[in-house]
């Protein structure tokens, strides 16, 4: 059964032109949609070493293949580009209503290329594009843009994605925002859009999405949702959402605290899901999703959908901030300016530690709520210390010192899981295609939060590979991370809804192909083994408290785990895939073995 | 029996609209549904409302050809042989849930007593009462 519309909308900002082109079906067959298909297009269309903030970079907006259908948790839009934060390949996904709207416009995806000289916003109705002047939007917050565009276009039905001042000012960890509170957060996609002077995209799809036998699909989807949703695997997303992890992380000794100097937070109860649920006003879903993980809360006059676990941990405990109102307000300001709360939270925590260690006085220490709340605006506008903080943890450490506790890999700041309390996470972060990321593999689920010994490297390389391949495939099919699946479940799922038969092994290989494609992109950029390491703190500083007290990962052990990972992937000691593996995956034309 | 919206249970997933267009028109298109759910941030708050056919009967009254009638089982049917496609029913519908498609009005027929919008609403924000 075909799940594609067959249409890709290509938009060139330099020439203000657009055209509808045919989807490359042979790529879609191997890579589905979303991440995998986006990777395939990007590696074909981008020459190595281009400037991510130059006109040669592209923005690829690919929905999951089931976006727009009545299948729950399929509304992820993947945005693929080259990252200005890391220089790696980057896919960042966002929920909300854009992915389905693109399908309702009769499209499988949108590719934006070139660069405008003056601020512009795009109005897309089905396959028609209008290029509008956007001076009147420039400088506005993402929230203001959404309201303003609905008013300007006189229609609430447009789905809008935009950047704030951070993206305009090319902050390398600026994000895209839609539905006010949903972000494609990581890796600096906002800056890529800002470099193209593209302030916003407003899209409306009126055509609808047609497949064969839609009624039969609806019936199958209804039965599937009834059976599989709001059960023990995913009910947490509805009741608590990601803040549920705070208590788990704290009791397991993996909650980043004070720039990863500790892994338990004495005031964690103030920021856990019970505290948030007391402030709950409404739950909010992405299109077609019954899990409604979005929590719209009101806390002493501050209204926000959020904060999520990553913000509560990295911009909360990791900065020594325990006031839920302050974290919520910080979150909201970041959303409005279009800043990634993970990268900014880490950056603040890092300069707090530099200040406390008297290495440089940034005028802010752990727990300093007042100054903490001033920083997002300074960073987004690159004013005062914001100019320095806007460069991110790696660049600051190169200038001011503290490299050993600069919690980043490849230039991307750490998410909210302490690797010393779950050793597989160090490998997951270090081998992730976009720098330190928890979404490519999450071995902590089996380690600190599960039954596996968290303080050993035994079996971790294999576990990380399995999860990376699975997540690459899920992000290509476009299923939300909150819908738990193993390869076997996925095989059944694809047979039911795509009428496509796969064994678990075949799906593993499809995921592996996508993963290797990302690696090839990064190899072309010059990434090698030396780039696949966490900072020294992970190897040297024993954790002072909590369940992982006294733990660090001996570097020799990490080296062994990394070599095992390369070996199992059929990559050499530098992390380069061997020819047999490339041939097996039909990728041999994309990487020249030297 | 009538469609009822339980505001506090709605999560804004729009699966009801999708079920409607799929059942009526064989297409996934929430903009071609006989119900309209609004679940959107406005003025820093979430605005939630639903427009549904409440069987008020205005469309029956205004139809110059008598093409719309209420079935005994409490749902509307359109007799296409009588309909002239004038669209007066669309304009008269206080809920705005009638729309024109291929020169005929699309009117909620409650899926002949088994509304798919209700079936698709796992959180029971849409019920038959």
XYZ file of C-alpha atoms in Angstrom:
723
model
C 0.000 0.000 0.000
C 1.376 3.426 -0.850
C 1.471 5.878 2.001
C 3.099 8.620 -0.067
C 1.579 11.525 -1.939
C 4.564 11.405 -4.288
C 5.152 15.167 -4.051
C 8.051 17.134 -2.648
C 7.753 20.918 -2.566
C 11.094 22.606 -3.205
C 11.387 26.267 -2.315
C 14.306 28.489 -3.256
C 14.626 31.618 -1.143
C 17.376 33.214 -3.244
C 15.192 33.341 -6.343
C 11.792 33.312 -4.634
C 10.839 30.295 -6.725
C 9.241 26.986 -5.947
C 8.412 23.789 -7.755
C 6.742 20.494 -7.127
C 8.960 17.508 -7.775
C 8.473 13.784 -7.633
C 9.439 11.965 -4.484
C 12.416 9.671 -5.015
C 10.519 6.437 -4.443
C 13.576 4.213 -4.464
C 14.966 6.201 -1.531
C 11.599 6.161 0.222
C 11.558 2.371 -0.083
C 14.784 2.114 1.885
C 14.490 5.088 4.193
C 10.700 5.600 4.634
C 10.333 9.310 5.539
C 11.368 11.672 8.356
C 14.958 11.242 9.463
C 16.111 8.484 7.106
C 14.701 9.988 3.953
C 15.897 13.433 5.016
C 19.409 12.092 5.564
C 19.365 10.550 2.090
C 18.326 13.811 0.441
C 20.753 15.913 2.472
C 23.818 13.757 1.801
C 22.995 13.895 -1.907
C 22.423 17.628 -2.035
C 25.044 19.056 0.340
C 28.714 19.163 -0.545
C 30.992 18.334 2.397
C 32.264 21.170 4.589
C 29.749 23.784 3.533
C 28.987 26.572 5.989
C 25.847 25.587 7.944
C 24.940 29.273 8.108
C 25.575 29.932 4.425
C 23.194 29.812 1.498
C 24.311 26.287 0.573
C 22.766 24.698 3.639
C 19.222 23.380 3.288
C 16.273 22.823 5.558
C 14.366 19.638 4.917
C 10.944 19.292 6.528
C 9.835 15.654 6.314
C 6.847 14.268 8.224
C 6.614 10.672 9.321
C 4.943 8.376 6.817
C 1.780 7.981 8.899
C 1.385 11.683 9.716
C -2.117 12.790 8.786
C -3.627 9.339 9.243
C -5.781 8.351 12.234
C -2.865 6.443 13.724
C -1.959 7.865 17.115
C 1.504 9.232 17.939
C 2.516 9.672 14.294
C 2.631 13.432 14.094
C 6.342 13.994 14.272
C 7.900 16.384 11.807
C 11.589 15.821 11.272
C 13.736 18.757 10.215
C 17.057 17.824 8.680
C 20.003 20.118 8.041
C 23.680 20.582 8.806
C 24.126 21.799 12.365
C 25.826 25.111 13.110
C 26.427 23.918 16.688
C 28.255 20.715 15.785
C 28.926 20.781 12.021
C 27.377 17.288 11.993
C 24.283 16.075 10.246
C 21.270 17.128 12.277
C 17.745 15.934 12.558
C 15.528 17.558 15.109
C 11.898 16.638 15.414
C 8.836 18.425 16.654
C 5.290 17.362 17.419
C 2.209 19.503 17.062
C 0.263 19.983 13.856
C 2.787 20.662 11.115
C 3.569 17.113 10.037
C -0.082 16.283 9.390
C -0.709 19.672 7.756
C 2.069 18.993 5.241
C 0.334 15.732 4.345
C -3.040 17.500 4.086
C -1.368 19.888 1.656
C -0.730 16.880 -0.564
C 2.986 16.755 0.174
C 5.494 14.226 1.476
C 7.845 16.997 2.470
C 9.286 20.440 1.880
C 12.866 21.373 1.041
C 13.944 24.970 1.589
C 17.155 26.126 -0.036
C 19.038 29.319 -0.844
C 18.883 32.428 1.226
C 16.888 35.627 1.266
C 18.526 39.041 1.564
C 15.656 40.551 3.500
C 13.415 38.986 6.177
C 10.770 36.804 4.614
C 7.967 34.500 5.682
C 6.425 31.781 3.575
C 2.721 31.224 3.173
C 2.058 27.770 1.803
C -1.383 26.631 0.722
C -1.142 23.114 -0.659
C 1.573 23.337 -3.322
C 1.373 27.117 -3.757
C 3.956 29.311 -2.068
C 3.830 33.033 -1.453
C 6.953 34.904 -0.384
C 5.986 37.702 1.994
C 8.098 40.485 3.425
C 8.694 39.853 7.110
C 10.232 43.063 8.404
C 7.118 43.509 10.538
C 7.802 40.162 12.216
C 11.562 40.514 12.646
C 12.439 40.849 16.307
C 9.105 39.461 17.472
C 8.929 36.465 19.768
C 7.746 33.121 18.436
C 4.497 33.558 20.363
C 3.908 36.985 18.887
C 4.629 35.634 15.413
C 1.980 32.922 15.718
C -0.666 35.365 16.883
C 0.361 38.025 14.382
C 0.344 35.679 11.408
C -3.066 34.285 12.220
C -4.280 37.877 12.325
C -2.434 38.944 9.150
C -3.585 35.921 7.172
C -7.052 36.202 8.711
C -7.259 32.482 9.352
C -6.666 30.417 12.473
C -6.172 27.293 10.405
C -2.582 28.013 9.402
C 0.001 25.910 11.194
C 3.006 28.035 11.940
C 6.654 27.429 12.732
C 8.974 30.309 13.508
C 12.177 31.572 15.047
C 12.662 34.154 17.747
C 15.454 36.674 18.246
C 17.902 33.848 19.025
C 17.502 32.383 15.545
C 17.702 35.826 13.949
C 20.963 36.433 15.808
C 22.349 33.042 14.784
C 22.710 31.624 18.284
C 24.019 28.106 17.615
C 21.473 26.560 19.960
C 18.422 28.453 18.740
C 15.383 26.372 17.907
C 12.149 26.385 15.917
C 8.847 26.816 17.710
C 5.323 25.786 16.806
C 2.071 25.829 18.786
C 3.908 28.216 21.146
C 5.446 25.474 23.233
C 6.637 22.754 20.872
C 10.236 22.954 19.759
C 12.576 21.374 17.283
C 15.088 22.126 19.945
C 18.528 20.813 19.400
C 21.490 21.653 17.220
C 20.654 25.173 16.117
C 18.042 24.786 13.395
C 16.785 28.234 14.408
C 20.105 29.755 13.376
C 19.952 27.992 9.998
C 16.532 29.525 9.426
C 17.805 32.886 10.696
C 20.792 32.774 8.344
C 18.322 32.413 5.474
C 16.348 35.374 6.853
C 13.366 33.071 7.020
C 11.322 34.170 10.017
C 8.368 31.812 9.729
C 6.459 29.322 7.640
C 2.664 29.302 7.723
C 1.099 26.314 6.018
C -2.465 25.296 5.309
C -3.416 22.022 3.670
C -6.922 21.820 2.315
C -6.616 18.917 -0.087
C -6.513 16.152 2.483
C -4.521 12.964 2.372
C -5.734 10.019 0.309
C -4.689 6.405 0.608
C -6.235 3.189 -0.638
C -9.078 1.868 1.508
C -9.087 4.655 4.118
C -12.112 3.268 6.003
C -10.328 -0.013 6.536
C -7.280 1.901 7.783
C -9.450 3.909 10.177
C -10.966 0.754 11.624
C -7.570 -0.850 12.088
C -6.231 2.321 13.693
C -9.194 2.559 16.083
C -8.733 -1.059 17.175
C -5.006 -0.609 17.528
C -5.332 2.555 19.608
C -7.952 0.940 21.852
C -5.681 -1.989 22.476
C -2.292 -0.348 22.726
C -2.732 3.116 24.137
C -3.038 4.386 27.686
C -1.739 1.045 28.942
C 1.235 0.248 31.157
C 3.689 1.200 28.396
C 2.475 4.716 27.734
C -0.118 5.804 30.299
C 2.615 7.808 32.060
C 2.749 10.177 29.095
C -0.917 11.088 29.680
C -0.890 11.205 33.467
C 2.497 12.810 34.122
C 4.479 13.337 30.937
C 8.259 13.503 31.043
C 8.460 15.202 34.485
C 7.811 11.712 35.883
C 11.525 11.069 35.274
C 12.647 13.566 37.954
C 11.861 11.234 40.848
C 13.244 8.206 39.013
C 16.472 10.022 38.125
C 16.941 11.400 41.611
C 16.461 8.077 43.368
C 18.684 6.321 40.827
C 21.458 8.874 41.268
C 21.461 10.158 37.690
C 19.831 13.582 38.043
C 22.342 16.170 36.800
C 22.928 18.686 39.547
C 25.184 21.759 39.636
C 26.792 21.211 36.248
C 27.059 17.448 36.700
C 29.057 17.790 39.915
C 26.377 15.736 41.650
C 23.628 13.393 40.598
C 20.972 13.877 43.241
C 19.140 17.076 44.048
C 17.989 17.691 47.592
C 15.008 19.747 46.439
C 13.934 17.423 43.632
C 10.455 17.074 45.133
C 9.762 20.698 44.308
C 10.199 20.040 40.602
C 8.754 16.544 40.169
C 5.605 15.541 38.327
C 3.427 15.664 41.449
C 4.337 19.325 41.910
C 3.579 20.032 38.268
C 0.290 18.129 38.274
C -0.912 20.317 41.123
C -0.714 23.237 38.690
C -2.267 21.429 35.717
C -4.943 23.296 33.766
C -5.286 21.187 30.606
C -3.575 18.425 28.702
C -2.696 19.086 25.073
C -2.148 16.578 22.296
C -0.326 16.627 19.002
C -2.490 15.933 15.968
C -4.096 12.511 16.212
C -2.370 11.507 19.424
C -4.333 10.139 22.360
C -1.423 10.416 24.801
C -1.659 14.218 25.225
C 1.769 14.533 26.821
C 1.602 18.359 26.771
C 0.755 19.771 30.182
C -0.587 23.311 30.224
C -0.037 24.607 33.723
C -0.481 27.846 35.596
C 1.820 28.686 38.456
C 1.358 32.022 40.190
C 0.257 33.710 36.994
C 2.860 32.044 34.747
C 1.080 29.998 32.102
C 3.057 27.501 30.083
C 2.837 24.144 28.369
C 5.697 22.424 30.130
C 8.282 22.291 31.567
C 9.527 18.929 30.323
C 12.011 16.742 32.153
C 15.001 18.011 30.185
C 14.285 21.581 31.233
C 13.491 20.651 34.842
C 16.788 18.797 35.128
C 19.261 20.721 32.989
C 17.842 24.189 33.587
C 16.643 23.263 37.099
C 18.704 20.985 39.322
C 21.743 21.390 37.086
C 21.671 25.148 37.707
C 20.802 24.663 41.386
C 17.331 26.106 40.777
C 14.442 24.450 42.602
C 11.684 27.017 42.223
C 9.135 25.604 39.803
C 7.813 29.033 38.947
C 11.311 30.275 38.072
C 12.017 27.240 35.880
C 8.632 27.607 34.185
C 9.239 31.267 33.515
C 12.753 30.549 32.226
C 11.241 27.884 29.955
C 8.626 30.264 28.630
C 11.132 33.035 27.936
C 13.371 30.527 26.114
C 10.390 29.357 24.030
C 9.564 32.940 23.118
C 13.121 33.826 22.130
C 13.551 30.441 20.452
C 16.310 28.987 22.630
C 17.019 25.340 23.403
C 16.605 25.005 27.180
C 18.992 22.033 27.298
C 21.924 23.838 25.718
C 21.242 27.125 27.487
C 20.694 25.368 30.845
C 24.069 23.660 30.474
C 25.755 26.865 29.394
C 24.462 28.682 32.463
C 25.471 25.801 34.740
C 28.925 25.792 33.167
C 29.560 29.508 33.723
C 28.167 29.141 37.255
C 30.836 26.565 37.949
C 33.542 28.683 36.298
C 32.469 31.575 38.511
C 32.395 29.496 41.703
C 35.836 28.099 40.880
C 37.126 31.649 40.391
C 38.208 30.869 36.856
C 36.213 33.797 35.504
C 33.518 35.894 37.101
C 30.366 35.685 35.008
C 28.438 37.204 37.890
C 26.201 34.211 38.424
C 26.421 31.304 40.859
C 24.369 28.143 41.387
C 20.886 28.921 42.584
C 21.010 32.613 41.580
C 17.451 32.764 40.316
C 17.373 36.483 39.625
C 20.285 36.509 37.187
C 19.297 33.131 35.735
C 16.027 34.642 34.548
C 17.809 37.545 32.851
C 20.073 35.360 30.739
C 17.763 34.092 27.943
C 17.091 37.620 26.701
C 20.780 38.583 26.877
C 21.743 35.457 24.930
C 19.024 35.812 22.315
C 19.995 39.440 21.728
C 23.718 38.767 22.257
C 23.937 41.551 24.789
C 26.406 41.808 27.686
C 27.502 38.367 28.913
C 24.890 37.009 26.520
C 27.402 37.490 23.703
C 29.739 35.007 25.397
C 27.052 32.608 26.589
C 25.527 32.517 23.110
C 28.573 30.580 21.934
C 27.722 27.490 23.983
C 29.702 25.381 26.414
C 32.461 24.159 24.116
C 33.461 27.581 22.790
C 33.347 29.115 26.273
C 35.586 26.349 27.630
C 38.113 26.960 24.870
C 38.402 30.578 25.905
C 37.869 30.523 29.662
C 39.041 27.009 30.570
C 37.188 24.158 32.225
C 37.249 21.832 29.227
C 37.257 18.811 31.513
C 33.885 19.806 32.922
C 32.429 21.345 29.754
C 29.523 18.921 29.491
C 29.248 18.578 25.722
C 30.171 16.208 22.934
C 30.875 17.469 19.413
C 29.617 20.846 20.583
C 26.187 19.674 21.722
C 25.496 20.062 25.422
C 24.478 17.096 27.603
C 20.838 16.174 28.185
C 19.518 15.285 31.646
C 21.062 11.910 32.398
C 24.314 11.425 34.343
C 26.421 8.842 32.475
C 28.475 7.858 35.510
C 25.310 6.392 36.970
C 24.483 4.549 33.741
C 27.591 3.770 31.793
C 25.869 2.932 28.544
C 24.666 6.533 28.360
C 28.249 7.758 27.852
C 28.486 5.666 24.709
C 24.969 6.696 23.625
C 25.914 10.379 23.909
C 29.334 10.038 22.336
C 28.289 8.028 19.295
C 25.077 9.944 18.633
C 25.011 11.446 15.162
C 24.352 14.988 16.412
C 26.475 15.146 19.559
C 25.336 14.479 23.126
C 21.751 13.338 22.693
C 19.520 11.015 24.706
C 17.049 10.269 21.933
C 19.177 8.048 19.710
C 19.697 5.452 22.415
C 18.438 5.449 25.976
C 20.200 2.532 27.661
C 19.494 4.148 31.012
C 15.994 2.687 30.672
C 17.546 -0.754 31.034
C 20.377 0.296 33.330
C 19.651 2.778 36.153
C 15.877 2.559 35.545
C 15.885 -1.168 34.771
C 17.554 -4.429 35.682
C 20.938 -4.141 33.975
C 24.044 -3.368 36.022
C 24.611 0.347 35.301
C 28.261 0.301 36.389
C 29.752 -1.977 33.785
C 30.530 -1.747 30.094
C 29.506 -5.377 29.555
C 26.867 -5.664 26.842
C 26.424 -1.905 26.533
C 27.858 -1.522 23.015
C 25.396 -4.081 21.724
C 22.510 -2.450 23.584
C 23.360 1.022 22.286
C 23.608 -0.248 18.696
C 20.247 -1.986 18.919
C 18.592 1.141 20.293
C 20.261 3.475 17.794
C 19.120 1.359 14.862
C 15.613 1.150 16.265
C 15.379 4.863 16.970
C 16.735 5.755 13.514
C 13.988 3.645 11.992
C 11.242 4.929 14.293
C 12.253 8.524 13.521
C 12.019 7.724 9.818
C 8.637 6.066 10.045
C 7.759 8.977 12.296
C 6.516 7.317 15.441
C 6.813 9.252 18.671
C 9.387 8.072 21.218
C 6.624 7.763 23.777
C 5.157 4.845 21.870
C 7.398 2.008 22.969
C 8.335 -0.551 20.366
C 10.908 -3.229 19.772
C 11.785 -4.559 16.324
C 9.205 -7.319 16.633
C 6.413 -4.861 17.477
C 7.519 -2.660 14.617
C 7.391 -5.563 12.160
C 3.798 -6.294 13.199
C 2.921 -2.619 13.032
C 4.267 -2.209 9.490
C 2.540 -5.364 8.341
C -0.761 -4.114 9.700
C -0.621 -0.513 8.498
C 1.736 -0.505 5.550
C 1.008 -4.060 4.419
C 4.742 -4.555 4.250
C 6.363 -7.700 5.542
C 9.656 -7.472 7.380
C 11.452 -9.721 9.789
C 12.995 -8.149 12.900
C 16.407 -8.741 11.319
C 15.418 -6.897 8.159
C 14.202 -3.948 10.178
C 17.390 -3.951 12.233
C 19.286 -3.667 8.956
C 17.091 -0.808 7.731
C 17.826 1.075 10.942
C 21.499 0.230 10.603
C 21.487 1.639 7.067
C 20.101 4.969 8.282
C 22.596 5.038 11.135
C 25.519 4.417 8.802
C 24.273 7.095 6.440
C 24.517 9.621 9.277
C 27.995 8.367 10.088
C 29.084 8.783 6.478
C 27.895 12.399 6.485
C 29.896 13.051 9.641
C 32.977 11.242 8.316
C 32.878 13.489 5.247
C 32.984 16.424 7.640
C 36.120 14.985 9.241
C 34.712 13.397 12.394
C 36.703 10.429 13.720
C 37.242 8.429 16.892
C 38.722 11.388 18.779
C 35.336 13.116 18.559
C 33.472 10.229 20.173
C 34.485 10.978 23.763
C 32.743 12.567 26.720
C 34.557 15.220 28.799
C 37.147 14.218 31.394
C 34.772 14.724 34.327
C 33.077 11.458 33.367
C 36.413 9.619 33.520
C 37.884 11.252 36.607
C 35.440 12.739 39.080
C 33.696 10.218 41.324
C 30.091 11.163 42.004
C 29.837 12.473 45.552
C 26.378 11.245 46.501
C 23.359 9.155 45.592
C 23.058 5.648 44.277
C 26.092 6.065 42.033
C 28.249 7.498 44.837
C 31.956 7.029 44.135
C 31.368 6.065 40.513
C 33.228 7.279 37.461
C 33.961 5.507 34.188
C 37.631 4.506 33.929
C 38.876 5.812 30.602
C 40.377 2.450 29.635
C 36.965 0.880 30.122
C 35.359 3.546 27.950
C 37.981 2.972 25.253
C 37.231 -0.727 25.340
C 33.493 -0.104 25.059
C 33.992 2.274 22.133
C 36.215 -0.220 20.298
C 33.657 -2.939 20.898
C 30.974 -0.620 19.518
C 33.018 0.066 16.365
C 33.782 -3.602 16.000
C 30.138 -4.667 16.277
C 29.215 -2.003 13.732
C 31.931 -3.319 11.393
C 33.697 0.036 11.635
C 37.476 0.280 11.962
C 39.273 1.778 14.954
C 38.665 5.274 13.614
C 34.965 4.632 13.298
C 34.914 4.174 9.511
C 32.631 1.450 8.140
C 34.400 -1.314 6.234
C 33.639 -1.921 2.583
C 31.745 -5.177 3.163
C 29.383 -3.438 5.548
C 28.849 -0.545 3.155
C 28.098 -2.986 0.330
C 25.759 -4.956 2.520
C 23.853 -1.734 3.239
C 24.047 -0.470 -0.366
C 25.877 2.639 0.765
C 29.237 1.990 -0.867
C 28.854 4.756 -3.441
C 28.455 7.365 -0.727
C 31.773 6.928 1.027
C 35.156 6.581 -0.572
C 37.426 4.356 1.461
C 40.865 5.886 1.494
C -29.729 10.661 21.026
C -27.529 13.599 20.291
C -23.823 14.399 20.098
C -22.457 16.034 23.222
C -19.073 17.594 23.853
C -17.492 17.206 27.285
C -15.056 20.090 27.198
C -12.910 19.123 30.152
C -12.150 15.711 28.671
C -11.037 16.910 25.242
C -7.269 16.861 24.567
C -7.403 18.455 21.123
C -6.214 15.457 19.106
C -8.792 16.004 16.317
C -9.191 12.265 15.696
C -12.951 12.860 15.667
C -12.680 15.145 12.641
C -10.442 12.674 10.872
C -12.862 9.819 11.534
C -15.656 11.976 10.119
C -13.983 12.823 6.813
C -12.768 9.251 6.413
C -16.212 7.798 6.961
C -18.090 10.325 4.863
C -15.655 11.120 2.075
C -12.939 8.463 2.078
C -10.237 11.007 2.801
C -8.116 12.038 5.766
C -9.017 15.701 5.986
C -10.090 17.372 9.228
C -11.211 20.412 7.212
C -13.889 18.299 5.587
C -15.620 17.137 8.725
C -19.101 17.808 10.043
C -17.718 18.887 13.366
C -15.172 21.546 14.193
C -12.968 21.309 17.251
C -11.026 24.368 18.336
C -8.182 23.652 20.721
C -5.772 26.483 20.343
C -3.742 28.981 22.322
C -5.335 32.410 22.255
C -4.506 35.342 24.522
C -2.034 33.259 26.509
C -4.728 30.712 27.292
C -6.132 27.574 25.715
C -9.371 28.098 23.878
C -11.445 24.946 23.660
C -14.759 24.609 21.889
C -16.669 22.296 19.616
C -19.194 22.938 16.905
C -21.429 19.910 16.392
C -24.743 19.209 14.729
C -27.320 19.483 17.498
C -30.238 18.527 15.287
C -31.729 22.013 15.578
C -33.495 21.454 12.274
C -32.754 24.845 10.692
C -31.388 23.164 7.565
C -34.638 21.222 7.196
C -36.691 24.384 7.487
C -34.726 26.493 5.032
C -34.299 23.870 2.308
C -36.460 25.052 -0.623
C -36.670 21.548 -2.077
C -37.446 19.626 1.109
C -34.340 17.545 0.507
C -33.312 17.237 4.155
C -35.279 15.226 6.639
C -34.985 13.866 10.123
C -35.048 10.119 10.353
C -36.981 8.466 13.140
C -33.692 7.280 14.599
C -32.752 10.899 15.085
C -30.320 11.695 12.360
C -30.474 13.844 9.255
C -30.515 12.563 5.730
C -30.129 14.373 2.461
C -32.118 13.241 -0.526
C -29.690 13.994 -3.330
C -32.384 13.531 -5.971
C -34.241 16.511 -4.548
C -31.251 18.690 -3.609
C -30.498 21.532 -6.041
C -27.138 22.364 -4.459
C -28.170 25.921 -3.552
C -26.209 25.880 -0.268
C -28.880 27.687 1.742
C -28.616 24.973 4.401
C -24.886 25.653 4.711
C -25.490 29.348 5.269
C -28.305 28.684 7.717
C -26.472 26.197 9.916
C -25.897 28.030 13.242
C -22.990 25.712 14.085
C -21.317 26.098 10.698
C -20.833 22.357 10.347
C -22.399 21.956 6.904
C -20.048 22.388 3.966
C -20.396 21.958 0.214
C -18.623 19.172 -1.642
C -19.137 18.440 -5.344
C -22.201 20.725 -5.382
C -23.940 18.908 -2.558
C -24.083 19.862 1.106
C -22.332 17.537 3.505
C -24.599 17.190 6.497
C -23.839 15.193 9.618
C -25.900 12.010 9.468
C -24.532 10.683 12.769
C -23.051 7.887 10.665
C -26.611 6.556 10.719
C -26.643 6.160 14.450
C -23.093 4.912 14.940
C -20.999 8.082 14.890
C -17.365 7.391 14.154
C -16.299 10.626 15.859
C -17.597 9.195 19.121
C -15.919 5.880 18.453
C -12.592 7.620 17.816
C -12.683 9.624 21.027
C -10.821 7.503 23.511
C -11.157 10.127 26.221
C -14.943 10.272 25.877
C -15.027 13.985 25.212
C -17.612 13.215 22.539
C -20.546 11.135 23.653
C -24.048 10.235 22.553
C -26.638 11.425 24.963
